[in-house]
PDB file of C-alpha atoms in Angstrom:
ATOM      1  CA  UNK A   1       0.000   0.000   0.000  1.00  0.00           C
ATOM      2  CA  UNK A   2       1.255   3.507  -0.608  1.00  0.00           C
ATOM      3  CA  UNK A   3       1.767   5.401   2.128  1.00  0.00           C
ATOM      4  CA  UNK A   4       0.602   9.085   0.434  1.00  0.00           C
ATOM      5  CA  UNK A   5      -2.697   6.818  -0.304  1.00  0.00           C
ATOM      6  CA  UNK A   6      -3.132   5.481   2.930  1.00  0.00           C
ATOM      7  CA  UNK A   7      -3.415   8.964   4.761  1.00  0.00           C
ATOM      8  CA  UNK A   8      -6.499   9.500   2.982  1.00  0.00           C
ATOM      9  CA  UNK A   9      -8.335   5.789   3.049  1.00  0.00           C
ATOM     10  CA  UNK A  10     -10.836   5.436   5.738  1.00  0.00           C
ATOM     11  CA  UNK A  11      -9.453   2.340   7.481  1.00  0.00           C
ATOM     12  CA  UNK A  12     -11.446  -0.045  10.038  1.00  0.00           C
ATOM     13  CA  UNK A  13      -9.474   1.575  12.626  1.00  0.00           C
ATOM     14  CA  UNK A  14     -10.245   5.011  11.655  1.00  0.00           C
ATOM     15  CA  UNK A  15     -13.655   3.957  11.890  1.00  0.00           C
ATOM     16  CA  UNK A  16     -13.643   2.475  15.244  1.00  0.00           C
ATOM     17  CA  UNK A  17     -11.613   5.458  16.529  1.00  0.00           C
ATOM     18  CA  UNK A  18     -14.422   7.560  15.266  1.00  0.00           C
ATOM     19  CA  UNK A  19     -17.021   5.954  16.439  1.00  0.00           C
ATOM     20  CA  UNK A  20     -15.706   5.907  20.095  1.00  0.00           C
ATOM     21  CA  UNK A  21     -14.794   9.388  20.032  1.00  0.00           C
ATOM     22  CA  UNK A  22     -18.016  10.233  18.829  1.00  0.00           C
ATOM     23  CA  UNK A  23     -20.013   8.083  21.920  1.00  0.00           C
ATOM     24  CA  UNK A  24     -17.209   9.474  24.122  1.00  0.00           C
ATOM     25  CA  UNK A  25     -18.719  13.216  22.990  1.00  0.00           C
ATOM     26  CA  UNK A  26     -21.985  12.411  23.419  1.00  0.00           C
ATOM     27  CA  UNK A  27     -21.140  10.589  27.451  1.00  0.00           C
ATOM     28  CA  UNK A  28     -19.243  14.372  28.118  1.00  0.00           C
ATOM     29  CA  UNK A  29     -22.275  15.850  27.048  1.00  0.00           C
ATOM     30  CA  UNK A  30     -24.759  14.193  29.370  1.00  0.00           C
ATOM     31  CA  UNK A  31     -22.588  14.857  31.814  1.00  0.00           C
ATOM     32  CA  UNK A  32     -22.175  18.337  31.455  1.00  0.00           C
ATOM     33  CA  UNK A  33     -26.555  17.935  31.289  1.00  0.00           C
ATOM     34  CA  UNK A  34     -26.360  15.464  34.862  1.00  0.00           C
ATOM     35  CA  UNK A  35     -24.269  18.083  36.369  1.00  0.00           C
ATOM     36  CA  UNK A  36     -26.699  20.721  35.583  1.00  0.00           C
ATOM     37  CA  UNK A  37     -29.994  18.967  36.137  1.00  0.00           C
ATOM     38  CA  UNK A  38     -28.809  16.123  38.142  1.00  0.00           C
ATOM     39  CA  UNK A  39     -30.321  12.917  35.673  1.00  0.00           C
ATOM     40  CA  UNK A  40     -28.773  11.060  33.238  1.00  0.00           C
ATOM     41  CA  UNK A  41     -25.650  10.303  35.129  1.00  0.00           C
ATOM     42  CA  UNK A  42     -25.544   6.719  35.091  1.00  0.00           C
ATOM     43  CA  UNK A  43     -26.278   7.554  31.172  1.00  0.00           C
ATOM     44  CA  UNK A  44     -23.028   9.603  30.873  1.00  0.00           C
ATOM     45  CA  UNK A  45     -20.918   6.989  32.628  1.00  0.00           C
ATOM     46  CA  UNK A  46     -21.790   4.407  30.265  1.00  0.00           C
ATOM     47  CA  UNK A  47     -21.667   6.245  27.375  1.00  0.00           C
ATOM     48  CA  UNK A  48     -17.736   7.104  28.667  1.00  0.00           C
ATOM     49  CA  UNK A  49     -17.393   3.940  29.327  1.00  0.00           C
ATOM     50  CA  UNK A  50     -17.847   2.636  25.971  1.00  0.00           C
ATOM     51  CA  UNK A  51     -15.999   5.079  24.046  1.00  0.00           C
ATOM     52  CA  UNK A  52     -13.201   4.663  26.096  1.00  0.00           C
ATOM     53  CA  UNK A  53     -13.124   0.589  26.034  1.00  0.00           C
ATOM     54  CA  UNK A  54     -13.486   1.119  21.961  1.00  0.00           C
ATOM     55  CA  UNK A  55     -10.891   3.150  21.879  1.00  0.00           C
ATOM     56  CA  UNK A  56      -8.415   1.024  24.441  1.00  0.00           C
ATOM     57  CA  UNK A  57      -9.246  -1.503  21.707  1.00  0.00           C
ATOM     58  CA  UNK A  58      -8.486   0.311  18.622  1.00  0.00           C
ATOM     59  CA  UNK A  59      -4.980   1.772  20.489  1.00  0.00           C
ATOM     60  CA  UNK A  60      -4.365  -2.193  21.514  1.00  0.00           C
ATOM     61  CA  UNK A  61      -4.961  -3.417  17.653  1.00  0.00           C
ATOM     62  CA  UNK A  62      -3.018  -0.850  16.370  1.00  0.00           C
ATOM     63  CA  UNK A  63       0.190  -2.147  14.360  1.00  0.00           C
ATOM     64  CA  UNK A  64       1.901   1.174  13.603  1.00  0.00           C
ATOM     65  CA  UNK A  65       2.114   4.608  14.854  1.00  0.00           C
ATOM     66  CA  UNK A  66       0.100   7.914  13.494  1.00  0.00           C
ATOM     67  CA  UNK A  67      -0.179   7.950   9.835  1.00  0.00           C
ATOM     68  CA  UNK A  68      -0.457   4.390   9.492  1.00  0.00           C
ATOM     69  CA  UNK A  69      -4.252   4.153   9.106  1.00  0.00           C
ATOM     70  CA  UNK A  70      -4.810   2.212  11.907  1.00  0.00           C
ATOM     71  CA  UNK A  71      -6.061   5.110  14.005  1.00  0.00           C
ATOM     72  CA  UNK A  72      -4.187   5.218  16.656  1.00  0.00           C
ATOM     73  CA  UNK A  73      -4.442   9.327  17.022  1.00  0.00           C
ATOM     74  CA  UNK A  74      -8.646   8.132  17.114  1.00  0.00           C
ATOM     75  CA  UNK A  75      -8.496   5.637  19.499  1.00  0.00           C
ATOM     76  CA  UNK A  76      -6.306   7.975  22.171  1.00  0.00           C
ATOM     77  CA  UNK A  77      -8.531  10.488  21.191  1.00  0.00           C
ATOM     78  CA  UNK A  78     -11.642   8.671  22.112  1.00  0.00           C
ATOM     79  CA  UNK A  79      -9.446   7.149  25.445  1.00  0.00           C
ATOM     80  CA  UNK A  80      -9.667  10.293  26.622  1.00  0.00           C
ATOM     81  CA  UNK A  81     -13.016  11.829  25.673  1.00  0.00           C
ATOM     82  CA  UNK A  82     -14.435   8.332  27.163  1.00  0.00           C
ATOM     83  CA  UNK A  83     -12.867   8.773  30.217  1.00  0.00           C
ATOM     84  CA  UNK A  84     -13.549  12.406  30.628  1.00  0.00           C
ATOM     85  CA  UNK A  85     -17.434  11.555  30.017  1.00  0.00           C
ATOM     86  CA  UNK A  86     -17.218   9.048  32.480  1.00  0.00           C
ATOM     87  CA  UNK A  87     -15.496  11.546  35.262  1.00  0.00           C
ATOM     88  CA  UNK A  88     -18.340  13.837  34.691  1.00  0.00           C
ATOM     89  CA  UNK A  89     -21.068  11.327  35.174  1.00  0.00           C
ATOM     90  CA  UNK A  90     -19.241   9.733  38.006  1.00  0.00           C
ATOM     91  CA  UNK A  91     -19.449  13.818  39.779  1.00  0.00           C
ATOM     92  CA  UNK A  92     -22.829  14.203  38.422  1.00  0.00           C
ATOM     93  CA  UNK A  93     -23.603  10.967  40.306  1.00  0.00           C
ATOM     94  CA  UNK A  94     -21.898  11.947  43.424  1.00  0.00           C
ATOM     95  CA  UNK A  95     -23.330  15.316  43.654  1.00  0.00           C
ATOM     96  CA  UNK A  96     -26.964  13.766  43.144  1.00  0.00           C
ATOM     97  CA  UNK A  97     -26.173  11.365  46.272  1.00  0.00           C
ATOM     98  CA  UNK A  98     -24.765  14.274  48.608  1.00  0.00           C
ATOM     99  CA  UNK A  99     -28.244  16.107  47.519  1.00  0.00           C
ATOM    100  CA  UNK A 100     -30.250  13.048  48.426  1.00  0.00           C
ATOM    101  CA  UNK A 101     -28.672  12.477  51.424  1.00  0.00           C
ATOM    102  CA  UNK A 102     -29.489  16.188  52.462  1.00  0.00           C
ATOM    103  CA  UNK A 103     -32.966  15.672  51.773  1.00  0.00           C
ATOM    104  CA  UNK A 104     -33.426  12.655  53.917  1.00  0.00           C
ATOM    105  CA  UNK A 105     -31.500  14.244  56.764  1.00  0.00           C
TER     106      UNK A 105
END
């Protein structure tokens, strides 16, 4: 495979990398929306959670570095954004419990 080819190809791993980072965005912004209205946390956490095992996946697969097409960039990318979401559902949850355990007290 050419190399000057293969920077443009959308590869598997590309893919994958894309699709995590784009769960991962969608977990960090239910967060953000549990942290402001206080449901949807366990939502946000999951969401994370996936983009972040997808893209532990696509960083494991990978057999080259960046500009290899097996979106490696992606899959840290989407590492990161997963665990992020997953942070701010994780506050979002413990903020809802410290409110609930106001309430009852």
């Amino acid at each position: 495979m050419n190399l000057a080819v293969a920077a443009y190809e959308m590869t598997a791993g590309r893919a994958w990398s894309l699709v995590g980072a784009a769960i991962g965005i969608v977990g960090v912004v239910l967060g953000v929306l549990a942290l402001r209205r206080g449901r949807g946390a366990v939502v946000a956490v999951g969401t994370g959670a996936v983009g972040a095992v997808i893209g532990l996946l696509v960083v494991l697969m990978a057999k080259g570095g960046p500009g290899t097409g097996y979106g490696i960039v992606g899959g840290y990318l989407s590492l990161v954004v997963g665990l992020a979401a997953a942070g701010l559902g994780g506050l979002a949850m413990r903020k809802g419990a410290r409110a609930g355990a106001r309430r009852a007290g």
